[in-house]
Short mmCIF file of C-alpha atoms and ligand atoms in Angstrom, two decimals:
data_model
loop_
_atom_site.label_atom_id
_atom_site.label_comp_id
_atom_site.label_asym_id
_atom_site.label_seq_id
_atom_site.Cartn_x
_atom_site.Cartn_y
_atom_site.Cartn_z
CA MET V 1 96.39 30.39 62.01
CA LEU V 2 97.19 33.69 61.21
CA ASP V 3 93.68 35.75 61.15
CA LYS V 4 93.24 33.98 64.36
CA VAL V 5 96.66 35.35 65.33
CA LYS V 6 95.44 38.96 63.55
CA GLU V 7 92.58 39.05 65.88
CA LEU V 8 93.82 38.25 69.12
CA ILE V 9 96.51 41.66 69.03
CA GLY V 10 93.20 43.68 67.68
CA GLU V 11 91.88 42.26 71.71
CA VAL V 12 94.89 42.72 73.94
CA ASN V 13 95.15 46.12 71.80
CA ASP V 14 91.33 46.76 73.36
CA PHE V 15 91.39 45.81 76.86
CA LYS V 16 91.45 48.30 79.70
CA ALA V 17 91.70 47.25 83.34
CA THR V 18 89.99 48.57 86.22
CA THR V 19 91.27 46.36 88.58
CA LYS V 20 95.00 44.55 89.59
CA GLU V 21 92.93 40.83 89.56
CA GLU V 22 91.35 41.94 85.84
CA LEU V 23 95.36 42.14 84.72
CA GLU V 24 96.43 39.19 86.49
CA THR V 25 93.96 36.66 84.72
CA PHE V 26 94.38 38.51 81.69
CA ARG V 27 98.27 38.12 81.89
CA ILE V 28 97.92 34.78 83.22
CA LYS V 29 95.12 34.27 80.31
CA TYR V 30 98.05 35.82 77.19
CA VAL V 31 101.31 35.22 78.31
CA GLY V 32 100.71 32.55 81.54
CA LYS V 33 102.95 29.70 81.63
CA LYS V 34 99.84 27.97 79.96
CA GLY V 35 98.16 30.55 78.10
CA ILE V 36 97.00 31.75 74.12
CA LEU V 37 100.95 32.77 73.32
CA ASN V 38 102.30 29.32 74.72
CA ASP V 39 99.53 27.41 72.67
CA LEU V 40 100.17 29.88 69.64
CA PHE V 41 103.92 28.33 69.92
CA ALA V 42 103.70 24.78 69.80
CA GLU V 43 101.08 24.73 67.07
CA PHE V 44 103.79 26.21 65.70
CA LYS V 45 105.96 23.62 64.30
CA ASN V 46 102.71 21.75 61.82
CA VAL V 47 102.62 25.08 60.64
CA ALA V 48 103.43 24.83 56.70
CA ASN V 49 106.90 25.66 55.56
CA ASP V 50 106.20 29.04 53.71
CA GLN V 51 103.85 30.04 56.43
CA LYS V 52 106.25 30.03 58.65
CA LYS V 53 108.00 33.40 58.13
CA GLU V 54 105.10 35.72 57.97
CA PHE V 55 103.36 33.48 61.40
CA GLY V 56 107.17 33.94 63.52
CA GLN V 57 106.12 37.71 63.02
CA ALA V 58 102.50 38.08 63.51
CA LEU V 59 103.25 35.83 67.04
CA ASN V 60 106.48 38.26 67.90
CA THR V 61 103.40 41.64 67.48
CA PHE V 62 100.85 39.56 69.62
CA LYS V 63 103.98 38.82 72.55
CA ASN V 64 105.11 41.96 71.68
CA ALA V 65 101.74 43.69 72.36
CA ALA V 66 100.18 42.10 75.15
CA GLU V 67 103.29 42.12 76.81
CA GLY V 68 103.20 46.09 75.95
CA LYS V 69 99.50 46.06 77.49
CA ILE V 70 100.20 44.91 81.31
CA ASN V 71 103.51 46.93 81.46
CA GLU V 72 101.74 49.95 80.51
CA MET V 73 98.26 49.06 82.59
CA LYS V 74 100.70 48.61 85.68
CA ALA V 75 101.69 51.78 85.45
CA LEU V 76 98.67 53.51 85.29
CA LEU V 77 96.84 51.50 87.90
CA GLU V 78 100.14 52.09 90.05
CA ASP V 79 100.17 55.23 89.31
CA ALA V 80 95.89 55.08 90.45
CA ALA V 81 96.48 53.28 93.45
CA LEU V 82 99.35 56.61 94.82
CA GLU V 83 96.39 59.17 94.29
CA SER V 84 94.08 57.81 95.98
CA ASP V 85 96.31 56.87 99.35
CA SER V 86 97.65 60.44 99.41
CA LEU V 87 94.11 61.62 99.15
CA ASN V 88 93.21 59.48 101.82
CA ASP V 89 96.54 60.61 104.02
CA LEU V 90 95.45 63.03 106.66
CA THR V 91 98.74 63.81 107.52
CA ARG V 92 99.84 64.59 104.02
CA PRO V 93 101.63 68.07 104.64
CA ALA V 94 99.45 70.80 102.63
CA GLU V 95 100.06 71.84 99.28
CA PRO V 96 102.43 75.40 100.17
CA LEU V 97 100.03 78.46 99.55
CA LYS V 98 101.19 81.24 97.27
CA LEU V 99 102.00 83.83 98.95
CA GLY V 100 102.60 86.96 96.51
CA SER V 101 104.76 90.56 97.40
CA ARG V 102 104.10 93.57 98.35
CA HIS V 103 103.83 96.63 95.46
CA PRO V 104 106.99 98.45 95.26
CA ILE V 105 105.21 101.01 96.07
CA SER V 106 104.11 99.74 98.71
CA ILE V 107 106.61 99.33 100.24
CA VAL V 108 107.71 102.52 99.61
CA LYS V 109 105.23 104.84 100.53
CA ASN V 110 104.78 102.50 104.04
CA GLN V 111 108.84 103.29 104.72
CA ILE V 112 107.96 106.77 104.80
CA ILE V 113 104.95 106.61 107.22
CA ASP V 114 107.34 104.40 109.09
CA VAL V 115 109.39 107.58 109.48
CA PHE V 116 107.42 110.52 109.64
CA SER V 117 105.44 108.87 112.17
CA ARG V 118 108.15 108.07 114.46
CA ILE V 119 108.41 111.86 114.65
CA GLY V 120 104.35 112.64 116.21
CA PHE V 121 103.15 112.35 112.39
CA THR V 122 99.49 110.30 111.44
CA VAL V 123 98.34 109.28 107.50
CA SER V 124 95.39 111.22 106.43
CA GLU V 125 94.02 110.78 102.94
CA GLY V 126 91.97 112.70 100.79
CA PRO V 127 89.93 112.24 97.26
CA GLU V 128 91.50 111.16 93.69
CA ILE V 129 88.06 112.98 92.50
CA GLU V 130 88.84 116.64 93.68
CA ASP V 131 87.02 120.56 92.91
CA ASP V 132 88.72 123.30 91.56
CA TRP V 133 88.83 124.46 95.50
CA HIS V 134 90.95 121.82 97.56
CA ASN V 135 93.34 120.96 94.17
CA PHE V 136 93.42 124.95 93.11
CA THR V 137 92.01 127.89 95.02
CA ALA V 138 92.46 127.26 98.33
CA LEU V 139 96.63 126.38 97.61
CA ASN V 140 97.27 129.78 96.26
CA LEU V 141 96.22 129.18 93.29
CA PRO V 142 93.61 130.39 91.39
CA GLU V 143 92.02 130.76 88.20
CA TYR V 144 94.56 132.34 85.84
CA HIS V 145 97.76 131.52 87.92
CA PRO V 146 100.37 130.55 85.05
CA ALA V 147 101.52 128.13 87.49
CA ARG V 148 98.65 125.72 86.65
CA ASP V 149 99.79 125.56 82.75
CA MET V 150 102.04 123.12 84.73
CA GLN V 151 100.06 120.78 86.10
CA ASP V 152 97.25 120.47 83.57
CA THR V 153 94.93 117.38 84.21
CA PHE V 154 91.66 115.63 83.28
CA PHE V 155 88.55 117.69 84.15
CA ILE V 156 85.25 114.92 84.98
CA GLU V 157 83.21 118.25 84.59
CA GLN V 158 83.43 121.91 83.84
CA ASN V 159 82.49 125.22 85.58
CA PRO V 160 82.02 124.61 89.02
CA ASP V 161 85.89 122.28 87.07
CA ILE V 162 85.86 118.63 89.16
CA LEU V 163 89.22 116.93 87.91
CA LEU V 164 91.48 114.13 88.89
CA ARG V 165 93.81 116.01 91.84
CA THR V 166 97.26 116.83 90.42
CA HIS V 167 99.19 115.97 93.60
CA THR V 168 98.53 115.34 97.55
CA SER V 169 98.57 119.26 98.71
CA SER V 170 94.61 119.02 98.04
CA VAL V 171 95.08 116.84 101.47
CA GLN V 172 96.55 119.43 102.94
CA THR V 173 92.89 122.21 102.31
CA ARG V 174 91.02 119.31 103.48
CA TYR V 175 93.01 118.22 106.16
CA MET V 176 93.36 121.96 107.57
CA GLU V 177 88.86 122.15 107.34
CA ASN V 178 88.51 119.58 109.05
CA ASN V 179 92.05 119.50 111.67
CA GLN V 180 93.03 123.04 114.43
CA PRO V 181 96.65 123.27 115.02
CA PRO V 182 97.94 121.94 116.31
CA ILE V 183 99.15 119.62 112.70
CA ARG V 184 100.95 117.16 111.90
CA THR V 185 99.87 115.14 108.61
CA LEU V 186 101.11 112.82 105.86
CA SER V 187 99.01 111.91 103.02
CA PRO V 188 99.85 109.59 100.36
CA GLY V 189 97.94 109.20 97.83
CA ARG V 190 97.67 108.59 94.11
CA VAL V 191 97.67 111.54 91.82
CA PHE V 192 97.04 112.18 87.41
CA ARG V 193 98.50 114.17 85.11
CA ASN V 194 98.20 115.49 81.58
CA GLU V 195 101.14 114.40 80.46
CA ASP V 196 102.84 112.18 77.62
CA ILE V 197 103.58 108.57 79.15
CA SER V 198 107.30 107.63 79.15
CA ALA V 199 109.70 106.42 80.97
CA ARG V 200 110.07 109.05 83.47
CA ALA V 201 107.17 109.98 82.90
CA HIS V 202 103.20 108.86 83.69
CA CYS V 203 99.95 110.77 83.89
CA ILE V 204 99.15 108.27 87.29
CA PHE V 205 101.68 108.28 90.23
CA HIS V 206 102.33 108.62 93.75
CA GLN V 207 103.21 111.65 96.03
CA VAL V 208 103.51 111.92 99.88
CA GLU V 209 102.64 115.14 100.94
CA GLY V 210 103.05 116.52 104.93
CA LEU V 211 101.99 118.86 106.42
CA TYR V 212 103.15 120.55 110.46
CA ILE V 213 101.73 124.14 111.41
CA ASP V 214 102.31 125.19 115.24
CA THR V 215 102.43 127.99 117.23
CA ASP V 216 106.48 129.37 116.55
CA VAL V 217 107.29 126.34 113.52
CA SER V 218 110.34 127.80 111.63
CA PHE V 219 112.50 126.65 108.66
CA ALA V 220 114.77 125.43 110.67
CA ASP V 221 112.27 122.87 112.20
CA LEU V 222 111.87 122.19 108.57
CA LYS V 223 115.20 121.74 107.28
CA GLN V 224 115.86 119.50 110.45
CA THR V 225 113.16 117.27 110.05
CA LEU V 226 114.55 116.65 106.40
CA LEU V 227 117.68 115.82 107.50
CA TYR V 228 115.82 113.44 109.41
CA PHE V 229 114.40 111.65 106.69
CA THR V 230 116.56 111.49 104.44
CA GLN V 231 118.56 110.23 107.13
CA GLU V 232 116.18 107.19 108.14
CA MET V 233 115.57 107.11 104.69
CA PHE V 234 118.61 106.91 102.95
CA GLY V 235 120.56 106.82 104.70
CA LYS V 236 122.44 110.05 103.78
CA SER V 237 123.58 112.68 106.25
CA LYS V 238 123.76 115.64 103.37
CA ILE V 239 120.68 117.48 102.39
CA ARG V 240 120.81 120.88 100.19
CA LEU V 241 117.99 123.21 99.73
CA ARG V 242 117.31 125.34 96.77
CA PRO V 243 115.22 128.30 96.49
CA SER V 244 112.36 127.17 94.01
CA TYR V 245 108.82 129.00 93.76
CA PHE V 246 105.46 127.12 94.73
CA PRO V 247 102.41 129.09 94.75
CA PHE V 248 101.56 127.24 98.36
CA THR V 249 104.74 128.36 99.79
CA GLU V 250 107.01 131.46 101.14
CA PRO V 251 109.31 130.54 101.14
CA SER V 252 110.05 128.09 98.43
CA ALA V 253 112.61 125.17 98.67
CA GLU V 254 113.76 122.64 96.01
CA VAL V 255 115.13 119.44 98.15
CA ASP V 256 119.02 117.62 97.16
CA ILE V 257 120.54 114.40 99.04
CA TYR V 258 123.81 113.97 98.14
CA TRP V 259 123.91 110.76 96.79
CA GLY V 260 127.32 110.23 96.87
CA LEU V 261 130.07 109.68 93.79
CA GLU V 262 131.09 105.93 94.63
CA THR V 263 129.96 103.70 92.37
CA GLU V 264 128.57 104.04 88.27
CA THR V 265 125.60 103.93 89.02
CA ASP V 266 125.40 107.06 91.27
CA TYR V 267 127.56 109.22 88.24
CA LYS V 268 124.31 107.56 86.17
CA ILE V 269 121.39 108.60 88.43
CA THR V 270 122.68 112.08 89.21
CA LYS V 271 124.10 113.45 86.47
CA GLY V 272 127.99 113.27 87.25
CA THR V 273 126.69 115.75 90.40
CA GLY V 274 126.67 113.73 93.50
CA TRP V 275 123.45 115.62 94.08
CA LEU V 276 119.84 114.26 93.76
CA GLU V 277 117.11 116.67 93.72
CA ILE V 278 114.34 113.79 95.79
CA MET V 279 111.36 116.78 96.46
CA GLY V 280 109.96 120.33 96.89
CA CYS V 281 108.93 122.15 100.53
CA GLY V 282 108.46 125.60 102.61
CA MET V 283 106.24 127.10 105.08
CA VAL V 284 102.93 127.37 104.49
CA ASP V 285 102.04 130.64 102.66
CA PRO V 286 99.96 132.67 104.90
CA ASN V 287 96.47 133.01 102.76
CA VAL V 288 96.71 129.65 102.88
CA LEU V 289 95.45 129.12 105.84
CA LYS V 290 93.68 132.67 105.64
CA ASN V 291 91.64 130.01 102.47
CA ALA V 292 91.45 127.12 105.50
CA ASN V 293 89.84 129.66 108.98
CA ILE V 294 93.21 129.15 110.28
CA ASP V 295 94.71 132.24 112.05
CA PRO V 296 98.01 133.02 109.87
CA THR V 297 99.36 135.58 112.86
CA LYS V 298 99.27 132.68 115.76
CA TYR V 299 99.90 130.09 113.74
CA SER V 300 103.32 129.17 110.97
CA GLY V 301 104.20 125.50 109.58
CA TYR V 302 105.33 124.13 106.79
CA ALA V 303 104.86 121.76 103.80
CA PHE V 304 106.65 118.99 101.41
CA GLY V 305 105.83 116.43 98.73
CA MET V 306 108.20 113.54 96.98
CA GLY V 307 107.21 111.29 94.67
CA ILE V 308 106.78 107.58 95.57
CA GLU V 309 108.14 106.47 91.99
CA ARG V 310 110.94 108.88 91.80
CA ILE V 311 112.24 107.69 94.95
CA ALA V 312 111.35 103.64 94.15
CA MET V 313 113.23 103.46 91.03
CA LEU V 314 116.20 105.46 92.78
CA LEU V 315 116.40 102.83 96.19
CA TYR V 316 115.90 99.42 93.04
CA GLN V 317 117.97 101.12 90.38
CA ILE V 318 113.92 101.22 88.07
CA PRO V 319 114.68 102.42 84.84
CA ASP V 320 111.68 102.71 83.66
CA ILE V 321 108.32 104.30 85.62
CA ARG V 322 105.96 102.29 83.90
CA MET V 323 106.99 98.80 84.95
CA PHE V 324 105.26 100.06 88.43
CA TYR V 325 101.86 99.38 86.64
CA GLU V 326 102.51 96.45 84.25
CA ASN V 327 102.72 94.07 86.53
CA ASP V 328 103.93 91.17 85.61
CA VAL V 329 104.76 89.03 88.34
CA ARG V 330 108.56 88.71 87.65
CA PHE V 331 108.71 92.38 87.77
CA LEU V 332 106.78 92.11 91.18
CA GLU V 333 109.00 88.98 92.31
CA GLN V 334 112.13 90.71 92.91
CA PHE V 335 110.69 92.72 95.62
CA LYS V 336 109.77 89.50 97.81
CA ALA V 337 112.08 89.65 100.49
CA ILE V 338 111.55 93.36 101.32
CA ASN V 339 109.15 93.61 102.18
N1 DAH D 1 102.25 119.65 94.92
C1 DAH D 1 104.14 119.34 94.55
C2 DAH D 1 103.62 118.67 92.95
O1 DAH D 1 103.29 118.05 93.00
C3 DAH D 1 104.52 118.87 96.01
C4 DAH D 1 104.64 120.34 96.87
C5 DAH D 1 105.83 120.79 97.17
C6 DAH D 1 104.32 119.79 97.83
C7 DAH D 1 105.75 121.94 97.70
C8 DAH D 1 104.90 120.43 99.32
C9 DAH D 1 105.73 121.52 98.30
O2 DAH D 1 103.50 120.69 100.37
O3 DAH D 1 106.03 122.56 100.48
O4 DAH D 1 104.51 119.42 92.58
#
C-alpha cells in the first residue's frame, strides 16, 4: 500500500501539462471526487493501526504534491496564454523606444554655432591629422619659435612633420586657402595635446575657432562680437580683455567674463575674483594673411578660439574633464532635458 502511494507521488511530480484539457484530466484522475486520492482515503480504515501514522503522512504528501502540481501548471498555462494573446493583438501599443541623449560637448558646440550663425558665421571643418604648415608655420609659428613648446602634440611622421592638430586655428589657414574675403567662419573640432591627463586637462579635447576677415575690421568689431556672444551664451553682459600673446594675432587678448560672486560656486569657479577666462582672441597677424595670399594692406580681421569642454564644465558644473570621455550613461542621461 505504502509503496503504491510513493509511486503515485513520483508520478504526480513528473507530470507536465501542455494544454488545459490535459491538466483537467490530471485533476479528475488524482484529486477528483472519484479520484485516486479519495479512494486511498477510503482505504485508510483498513490499514493496520501500527501503520496508520506512516500511511497518513504519505497520503498527505501525495495530496500536497498533486494540488501543488495543479496550481503550478495552471499558472504556467495562464502565463503562456497571456503571452500569445498579446502577440496576436496588433492594436497593442508598441514597446517604447529607448532614446539616447546628446553629448554635452555636442550640446555646447551647437549652442555656440547657433549664436554665431545668427550674425552670419558659417561652419567649416578641417582635418585632425595636419601638416606642420597649417598647424604651426602658416600661423606665424616658425620651426624654432618658443611658443611651439606650449603645444606639444603627437607626431605621426617626421621630416616633413605630420601631426595631430593642437588647435582648430589650423582651419583658419585651410579656410583662407580656399576662400576669399569677406570671411566669417566658425570651425569646431577635436584637438590633441601631449599632456598628462588630470581633472582639468586631457590629451584630447574640443575647440571652436572663429575667423572674420573683411575690409576695415577693427578691434571694436571684435569686442562687440565677443560681448554679443557672452550675452547670448551665458546671459552675462560684462567682459574684459587682458593683453596676451598668440603668434597668429596682433594685438592678442584673453577674454574674461564677469560671472559674479553671488553663490558659493561662483566663488569656487572664479577663485574669488568673479572673473572667468573663456577664450583667446586678437586681430589676425598680417603675416598670417600674407601666408594665405590675402593682401594685408587691403584686408584685416579678427580671430578667436575657445575650449568647448571648459565652457560645458562651467555651464553644467562638471568637476572633472575625464567624465566627458568615459561615456557613463548615468552621466550622459543627465543631459536629456537640455537637447
Ligand atoms: N589656438 C589657441 C589655443 O589653442 C586659441 C586661440 C587664441 C585661437 C587666439 C585664436 C586666437 O584664434 O585668436 O590656445
